[in-house]
Amino acid sequence: MTLPHARYIVLAHEGVWKINLDNKYYGPFPTQAEAVESARDTAQKAAGAGYPASVLLMQGTQFETLWTSVGE
């Protein structure tokens, strides 16, 4: 059975930095760097449990992959 891909999306939302996972928001974080660090830590734990995981930075309508377990 294939586990679902956990995509942690870091974005500015309502004037603060948050992480979106499965359409649920986590945070707020005072800086983008802190949100990215938290998302990366959580994604690495998910990957360690067998889930494919990625951290994406959303800027406007564009996504930048900051970290991924896929293809490693």
Short mmCIF file of N, CA and C in Angstrom, two decimals:
data_model
loop_
_atom_site.label_atom_id
_atom_site.label_comp_id
_atom_site.label_asym_id
_atom_site.label_seq_id
_atom_site.Cartn_x
_atom_site.Cartn_y
_atom_site.Cartn_z
N MET A 1 0.84 -1.18 0.00
CA MET A 1 0.00 0.00 0.00
C MET A 1 0.89 1.25 0.00
N THR A 2 0.62 2.16 -0.92
CA THR A 2 1.38 3.39 -1.01
C THR A 2 0.80 4.44 -0.06
N LEU A 3 1.66 5.06 0.73
CA LEU A 3 1.20 6.11 1.64
C LEU A 3 1.05 7.43 0.89
N PRO A 4 0.13 8.29 1.33
CA PRO A 4 -0.07 9.57 0.64
C PRO A 4 1.12 10.51 0.84
N HIS A 5 1.35 11.36 -0.15
CA HIS A 5 2.45 12.32 -0.11
C HIS A 5 2.07 13.46 0.84
N ALA A 6 2.89 13.69 1.84
CA ALA A 6 2.67 14.79 2.79
C ALA A 6 3.36 16.03 2.24
N ARG A 7 2.58 17.03 1.85
CA ARG A 7 3.12 18.27 1.30
C ARG A 7 2.90 19.40 2.31
N TYR A 8 4.00 19.87 2.86
CA TYR A 8 3.97 20.96 3.82
C TYR A 8 4.24 22.25 3.05
N ILE A 9 3.23 23.09 2.95
CA ILE A 9 3.33 24.31 2.14
C ILE A 9 3.48 25.51 3.07
N VAL A 10 4.61 26.20 2.97
CA VAL A 10 4.87 27.40 3.77
C VAL A 10 4.38 28.59 2.96
N LEU A 11 3.57 29.45 3.60
CA LEU A 11 3.02 30.60 2.89
C LEU A 11 2.68 31.73 3.84
N ALA A 12 2.64 32.93 3.29
CA ALA A 12 2.14 34.08 4.05
C ALA A 12 0.62 34.02 3.97
N HIS A 13 -0.02 34.05 5.14
CA HIS A 13 -1.48 33.93 5.20
C HIS A 13 -1.98 34.87 6.29
N GLU A 14 -2.84 35.79 5.91
CA GLU A 14 -3.41 36.76 6.86
C GLU A 14 -2.33 37.54 7.59
N GLY A 15 -1.25 37.88 6.87
CA GLY A 15 -0.20 38.72 7.42
C GLY A 15 0.85 38.02 8.26
N VAL A 16 0.78 36.70 8.37
CA VAL A 16 1.78 35.93 9.14
C VAL A 16 2.18 34.70 8.32
N TRP A 17 3.25 34.04 8.74
CA TRP A 17 3.70 32.82 8.08
C TRP A 17 3.02 31.62 8.70
N LYS A 18 2.51 30.74 7.83
CA LYS A 18 1.84 29.53 8.30
C LYS A 18 2.28 28.35 7.44
N ILE A 19 1.93 27.16 7.91
CA ILE A 19 2.16 25.92 7.17
C ILE A 19 0.79 25.35 6.86
N ASN A 20 0.59 24.99 5.59
CA ASN A 20 -0.65 24.36 5.18
C ASN A 20 -0.36 22.89 4.89
N LEU A 21 -1.10 22.02 5.53
CA LEU A 21 -1.01 20.59 5.28
C LEU A 21 -2.43 20.07 5.16
N ASP A 22 -2.77 19.52 4.03
CA ASP A 22 -4.12 18.98 3.79
C ASP A 22 -5.20 20.02 4.07
N ASN A 23 -4.97 21.25 3.62
CA ASN A 23 -5.93 22.36 3.76
C ASN A 23 -6.19 22.75 5.21
N LYS A 24 -5.26 22.45 6.11
CA LYS A 24 -5.33 22.92 7.50
C LYS A 24 -4.10 23.79 7.73
N TYR A 25 -4.29 24.89 8.43
CA TYR A 25 -3.20 25.83 8.69
C TYR A 25 -2.61 25.60 10.08
N TYR A 26 -1.28 25.67 10.15
CA TYR A 26 -0.54 25.54 11.40
C TYR A 26 0.33 26.77 11.57
N GLY A 27 0.47 27.23 12.78
CA GLY A 27 1.23 28.44 13.05
C GLY A 27 0.38 29.34 13.91
N PRO A 28 0.65 30.61 13.91
CA PRO A 28 1.55 31.36 13.02
C PRO A 28 3.00 31.29 13.48
N PHE A 29 3.88 31.64 12.56
CA PHE A 29 5.31 31.72 12.82
C PHE A 29 5.75 33.16 12.57
N PRO A 30 6.65 33.70 13.41
CA PRO A 30 7.05 35.10 13.25
C PRO A 30 7.85 35.38 11.98
N THR A 31 8.54 34.37 11.45
CA THR A 31 9.34 34.58 10.25
C THR A 31 9.16 33.41 9.29
N GLN A 32 9.48 33.67 8.03
CA GLN A 32 9.45 32.62 7.02
C GLN A 32 10.43 31.51 7.39
N ALA A 33 11.62 31.89 7.87
CA ALA A 33 12.65 30.90 8.20
C ALA A 33 12.17 29.94 9.30
N GLU A 34 11.46 30.46 10.29
CA GLU A 34 10.96 29.60 11.37
C GLU A 34 9.87 28.66 10.86
N ALA A 35 9.03 29.14 9.97
CA ALA A 35 8.00 28.28 9.39
C ALA A 35 8.64 27.17 8.55
N VAL A 36 9.65 27.53 7.76
CA VAL A 36 10.35 26.54 6.93
C VAL A 36 11.03 25.50 7.81
N GLU A 37 11.69 25.94 8.87
CA GLU A 37 12.38 25.01 9.77
C GLU A 37 11.40 24.03 10.41
N SER A 38 10.26 24.54 10.87
CA SER A 38 9.25 23.67 11.47
C SER A 38 8.69 22.69 10.45
N ALA A 39 8.40 23.17 9.25
CA ALA A 39 7.87 22.30 8.20
C ALA A 39 8.89 21.22 7.84
N ARG A 40 10.15 21.59 7.72
CA ARG A 40 11.19 20.63 7.36
C ARG A 40 11.34 19.57 8.46
N ASP A 41 11.35 20.00 9.72
CA ASP A 41 11.47 19.03 10.82
C ASP A 41 10.32 18.03 10.80
N THR A 42 9.11 18.54 10.60
CA THR A 42 7.93 17.67 10.59
C THR A 42 7.93 16.76 9.36
N ALA A 43 8.32 17.30 8.21
CA ALA A 43 8.38 16.50 6.98
C ALA A 43 9.41 15.37 7.11
N GLN A 44 10.54 15.67 7.74
CA GLN A 44 11.56 14.63 7.93
C GLN A 44 11.06 13.53 8.85
N LYS A 45 10.26 13.87 9.85
CA LYS A 45 9.67 12.86 10.73
C LYS A 45 8.67 12.00 9.95
N ALA A 46 7.86 12.65 9.11
CA ALA A 46 6.90 11.91 8.28
C ALA A 46 7.64 10.96 7.34
N ALA A 47 8.73 11.44 6.74
CA ALA A 47 9.53 10.60 5.84
C ALA A 47 10.12 9.43 6.59
N GLY A 48 10.55 9.67 7.82
CA GLY A 48 11.10 8.60 8.65
C GLY A 48 10.07 7.53 8.97
N ALA A 49 8.78 7.92 8.94
CA ALA A 49 7.70 6.98 9.20
C ALA A 49 7.21 6.32 7.90
N GLY A 50 7.87 6.64 6.78
CA GLY A 50 7.54 5.97 5.53
C GLY A 50 6.71 6.77 4.55
N TYR A 51 6.31 7.98 4.93
CA TYR A 51 5.52 8.82 4.02
C TYR A 51 6.44 9.58 3.07
N PRO A 52 6.10 9.64 1.78
CA PRO A 52 6.81 10.57 0.91
C PRO A 52 6.44 11.98 1.40
N ALA A 53 7.41 12.86 1.53
CA ALA A 53 7.14 14.19 2.10
C ALA A 53 7.95 15.26 1.39
N SER A 54 7.35 16.46 1.32
CA SER A 54 8.02 17.60 0.70
C SER A 54 7.66 18.88 1.46
N VAL A 55 8.58 19.84 1.41
CA VAL A 55 8.33 21.18 1.93
C VAL A 55 8.37 22.12 0.73
N LEU A 56 7.29 22.87 0.55
CA LEU A 56 7.17 23.80 -0.57
C LEU A 56 6.98 25.21 -0.04
N LEU A 57 7.57 26.18 -0.71
CA LEU A 57 7.35 27.58 -0.40
C LEU A 57 6.44 28.15 -1.48
N MET A 58 5.30 28.69 -1.06
CA MET A 58 4.36 29.27 -2.01
C MET A 58 4.58 30.78 -2.07
N GLN A 59 4.85 31.27 -3.28
CA GLN A 59 5.02 32.70 -3.51
C GLN A 59 4.09 33.08 -4.65
N GLY A 60 3.00 33.75 -4.31
CA GLY A 60 1.98 34.03 -5.31
C GLY A 60 1.33 32.73 -5.75
N THR A 61 1.46 32.40 -7.03
CA THR A 61 0.91 31.14 -7.54
C THR A 61 2.01 30.13 -7.85
N GLN A 62 3.25 30.46 -7.48
CA GLN A 62 4.40 29.59 -7.76
C GLN A 62 4.81 28.82 -6.51
N PHE A 63 5.33 27.62 -6.72
CA PHE A 63 5.82 26.78 -5.63
C PHE A 63 7.28 26.48 -5.85
N GLU A 64 8.08 26.61 -4.79
CA GLU A 64 9.49 26.24 -4.83
C GLU A 64 9.69 25.09 -3.85
N THR A 65 10.27 23.99 -4.32
CA THR A 65 10.54 22.86 -3.44
C THR A 65 11.79 23.16 -2.63
N LEU A 66 11.64 23.17 -1.30
CA LEU A 66 12.76 23.46 -0.40
C LEU A 66 13.42 22.19 0.14
N TRP A 67 12.61 21.12 0.24
CA TRP A 67 13.12 19.85 0.74
C TRP A 67 12.15 18.76 0.29
N THR A 68 12.68 17.60 -0.06
CA THR A 68 11.82 16.48 -0.41
C THR A 68 12.51 15.16 -0.10
N SER A 69 11.71 14.17 0.27
CA SER A 69 12.23 12.83 0.48
C SER A 69 12.05 11.99 -0.79
N VAL A 70 11.30 12.52 -1.73
CA VAL A 70 10.99 11.80 -2.95
C VAL A 70 12.22 11.76 -3.86
N GLY A 71 12.57 10.56 -4.31
CA GLY A 71 13.70 10.41 -5.21
C GLY A 71 15.03 10.28 -4.50
N GLU A 72 14.99 10.20 -3.17
CA GLU A 72 16.24 10.06 -2.42
C GLU A 72 16.64 8.61 -2.35
#
